[in-house]
Coordinates of C-alpha atoms in Angstrom, one line a residue:
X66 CA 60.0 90.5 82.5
X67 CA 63.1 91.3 81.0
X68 CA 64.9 92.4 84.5
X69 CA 64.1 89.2 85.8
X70 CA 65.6 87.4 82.5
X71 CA 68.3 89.6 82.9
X72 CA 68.8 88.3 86.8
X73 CA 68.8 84.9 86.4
X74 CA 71.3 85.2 83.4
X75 CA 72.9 87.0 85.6
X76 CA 73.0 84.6 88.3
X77 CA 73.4 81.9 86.0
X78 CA 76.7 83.5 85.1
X79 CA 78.2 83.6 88.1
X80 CA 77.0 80.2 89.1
X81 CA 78.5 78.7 86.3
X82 CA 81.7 81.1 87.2
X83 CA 82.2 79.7 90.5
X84 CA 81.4 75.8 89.4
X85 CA 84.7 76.6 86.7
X86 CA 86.6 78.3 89.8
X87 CA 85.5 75.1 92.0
X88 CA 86.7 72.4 89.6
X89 CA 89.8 74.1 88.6
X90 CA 90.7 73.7 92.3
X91 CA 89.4 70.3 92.8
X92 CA 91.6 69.1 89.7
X93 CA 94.4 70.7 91.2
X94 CA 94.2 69.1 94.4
X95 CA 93.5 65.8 92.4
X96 CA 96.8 66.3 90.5
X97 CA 98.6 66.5 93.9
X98 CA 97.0 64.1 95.6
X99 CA 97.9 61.7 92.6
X100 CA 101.4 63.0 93.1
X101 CA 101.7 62.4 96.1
X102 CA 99.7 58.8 96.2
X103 CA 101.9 58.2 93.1
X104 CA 105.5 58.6 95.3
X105 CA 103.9 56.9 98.4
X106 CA 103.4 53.9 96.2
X107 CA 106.8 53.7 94.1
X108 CA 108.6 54.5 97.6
X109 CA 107.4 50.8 98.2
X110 CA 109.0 49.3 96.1
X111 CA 113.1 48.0 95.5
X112 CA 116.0 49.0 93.7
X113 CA 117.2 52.0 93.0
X114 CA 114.5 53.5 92.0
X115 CA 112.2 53.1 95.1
X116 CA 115.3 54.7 96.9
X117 CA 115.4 57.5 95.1
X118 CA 111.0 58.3 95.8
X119 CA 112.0 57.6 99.6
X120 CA 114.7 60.5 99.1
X121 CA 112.0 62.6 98.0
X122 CA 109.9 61.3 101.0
X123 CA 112.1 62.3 103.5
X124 CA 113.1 65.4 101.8
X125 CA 109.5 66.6 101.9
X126 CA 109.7 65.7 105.4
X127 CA 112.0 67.4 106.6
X128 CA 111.5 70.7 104.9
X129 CA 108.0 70.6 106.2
X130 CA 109.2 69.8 109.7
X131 CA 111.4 72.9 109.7
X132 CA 109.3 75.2 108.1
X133 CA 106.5 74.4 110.8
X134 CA 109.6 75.1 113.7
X135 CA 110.1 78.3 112.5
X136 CA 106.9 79.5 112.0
X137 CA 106.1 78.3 115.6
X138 CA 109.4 80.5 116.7
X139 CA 108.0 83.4 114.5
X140 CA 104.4 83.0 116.4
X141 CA 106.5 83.0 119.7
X142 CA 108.5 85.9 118.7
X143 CA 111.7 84.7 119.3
X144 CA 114.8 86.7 117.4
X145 CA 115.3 84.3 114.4
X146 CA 117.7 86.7 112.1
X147 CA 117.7 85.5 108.7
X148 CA 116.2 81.6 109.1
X149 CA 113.2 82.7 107.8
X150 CA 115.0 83.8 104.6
X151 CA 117.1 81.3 104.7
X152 CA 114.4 78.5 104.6
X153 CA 112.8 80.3 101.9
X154 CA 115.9 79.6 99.9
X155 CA 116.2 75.8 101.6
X156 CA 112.5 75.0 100.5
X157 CA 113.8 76.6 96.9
X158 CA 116.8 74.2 96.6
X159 CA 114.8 71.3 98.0
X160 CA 112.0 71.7 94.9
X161 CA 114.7 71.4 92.5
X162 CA 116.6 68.6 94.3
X163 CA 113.3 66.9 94.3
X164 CA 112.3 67.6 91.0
X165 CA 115.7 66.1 89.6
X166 CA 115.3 62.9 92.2
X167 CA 111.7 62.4 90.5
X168 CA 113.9 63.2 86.7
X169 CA 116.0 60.2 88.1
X170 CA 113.7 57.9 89.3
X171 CA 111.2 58.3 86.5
X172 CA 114.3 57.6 83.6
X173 CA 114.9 55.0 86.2
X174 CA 112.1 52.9 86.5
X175 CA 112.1 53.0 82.5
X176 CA 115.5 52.5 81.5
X177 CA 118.1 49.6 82.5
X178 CA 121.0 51.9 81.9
X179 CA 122.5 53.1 85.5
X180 CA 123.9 56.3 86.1
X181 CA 125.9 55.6 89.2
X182 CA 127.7 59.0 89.3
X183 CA 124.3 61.2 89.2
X184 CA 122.6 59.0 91.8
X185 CA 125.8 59.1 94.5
X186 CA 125.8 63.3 93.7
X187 CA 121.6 63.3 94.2
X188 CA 122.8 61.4 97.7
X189 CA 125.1 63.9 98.5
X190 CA 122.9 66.8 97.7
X191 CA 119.8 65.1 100.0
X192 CA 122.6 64.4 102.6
X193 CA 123.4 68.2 102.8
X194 CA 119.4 69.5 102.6
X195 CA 118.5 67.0 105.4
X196 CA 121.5 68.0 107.3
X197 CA 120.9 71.6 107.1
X198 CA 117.2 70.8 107.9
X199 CA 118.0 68.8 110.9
X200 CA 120.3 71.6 112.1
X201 CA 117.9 74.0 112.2
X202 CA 115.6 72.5 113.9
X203 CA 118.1 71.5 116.5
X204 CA 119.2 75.0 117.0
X205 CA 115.5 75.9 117.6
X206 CA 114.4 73.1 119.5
X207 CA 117.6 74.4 121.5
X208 CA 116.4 77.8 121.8
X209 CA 113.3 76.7 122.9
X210 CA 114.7 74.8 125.9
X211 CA 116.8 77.9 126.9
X212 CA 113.0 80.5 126.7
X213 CA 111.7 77.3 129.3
X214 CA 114.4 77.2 131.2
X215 CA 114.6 81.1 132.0
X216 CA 110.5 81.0 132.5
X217 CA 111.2 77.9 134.7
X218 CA 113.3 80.2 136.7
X219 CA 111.0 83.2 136.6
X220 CA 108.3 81.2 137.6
X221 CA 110.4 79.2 140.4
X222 CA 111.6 82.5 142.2
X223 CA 107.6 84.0 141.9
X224 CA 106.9 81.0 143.8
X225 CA 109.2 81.1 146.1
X226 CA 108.6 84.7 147.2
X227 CA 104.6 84.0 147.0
X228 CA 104.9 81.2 149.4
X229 CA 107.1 83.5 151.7
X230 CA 104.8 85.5 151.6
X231 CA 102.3 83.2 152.6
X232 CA 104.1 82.1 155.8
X233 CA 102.4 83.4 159.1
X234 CA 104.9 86.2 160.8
X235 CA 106.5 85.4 163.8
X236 CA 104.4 87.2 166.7
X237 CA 107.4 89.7 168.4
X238 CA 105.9 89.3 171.8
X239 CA 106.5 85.3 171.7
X240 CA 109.7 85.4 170.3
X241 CA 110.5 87.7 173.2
X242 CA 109.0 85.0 175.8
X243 CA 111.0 82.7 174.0
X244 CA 114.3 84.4 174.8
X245 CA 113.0 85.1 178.1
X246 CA 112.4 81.7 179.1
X247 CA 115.6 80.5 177.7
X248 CA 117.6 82.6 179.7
X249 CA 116.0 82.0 183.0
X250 CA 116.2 78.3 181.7
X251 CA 120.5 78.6 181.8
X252 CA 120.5 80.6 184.7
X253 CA 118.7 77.7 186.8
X254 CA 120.9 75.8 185.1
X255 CA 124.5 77.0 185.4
X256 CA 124.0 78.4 188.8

């Protein structure tokens, strides 16, 4: 009796375990999905502002764009050098660039005093990020093309030389009547 007791404590524990474990996760997701419902709906609006939670829109964007270009190159194999380090450090700088746009556009939204010198460097700094990120991608949207365009031509000579190969031969013997009868053909002719 007291094994059984002991089981279903047991299993009691880690029930209740995995229910903690399960709505830990399910509040964090909550918190980013509030987060991100949160920008979505401030991006709406006007002013200054909204402009600054459409930065961090496009920001987010665009680091996710690039990240998923190189980890398709990676899956491809493709020599990419340092990029992947180098978006590691990109995605880095964008979290704090996006955690100072949301500083701004919170103390924004609840002051009326303007900063105009902040908001045209937080410009600046998205310019460069998106820049960088747009560059990147362009180099391996580039690269891409170039793989294509040499399997194009791999492929485009293979077919080639399998339809060539797929040709009838010439029987020897007709090509000789050929001859044969031209010959006789400018003899009658040119007598």
């Amino acid at each position: 009796m007291l094994v059984i007791l002991a089981f279903l404590l047991l299993a009691g524990g880690i029930g209740v375990y995995l229910l903690v474990k399960l709505g830990k996760k399910a509040a964090r997701s909550a918190r980013q999905a509030t987060t991100r419902l949160s920008a979505h709906v401030n991006a709406m609006g006007t002013g200054e502002a909204a402009e600054v939670e459409r930065f961090r829109l496009d920001l987010r964007r665009e680091v996710q764009l690039t990240r998923q270009a190189i980890d398709h190159a990676q899956r491809m194999g493709w020599g990419l050098g340092d990029l992947p380090h180098l978006m590691s450090e990109l995605s880095q700088q964008a979290d704090v660039h996006d955690h100072q746009l949301g500083m701004y556009a919170q103390q924004r939204r609840s002051s009326p005093y303007i900063d105009h010198v902040t908001l045209d460097r937080l410009r600046e700094h998205q310019a460069k990020l998106t820049a960088m990120c747009a560059r990147i991608r362009a180099d391996l949207m580039r690269t891409q093309v170039d793989h294509t365009a040499s399997g194009l031509a791999d492929l485009a000579s293979r077919a080639d030389l399998e339809i060539e190969s797929r040709a009838p031969v010439p029987d020897p013997l007709d090509q000789i009547d050929e001859l044969y009868r031209k010959t006789m053909q400018e003899r009658r002719d040119n007598p």
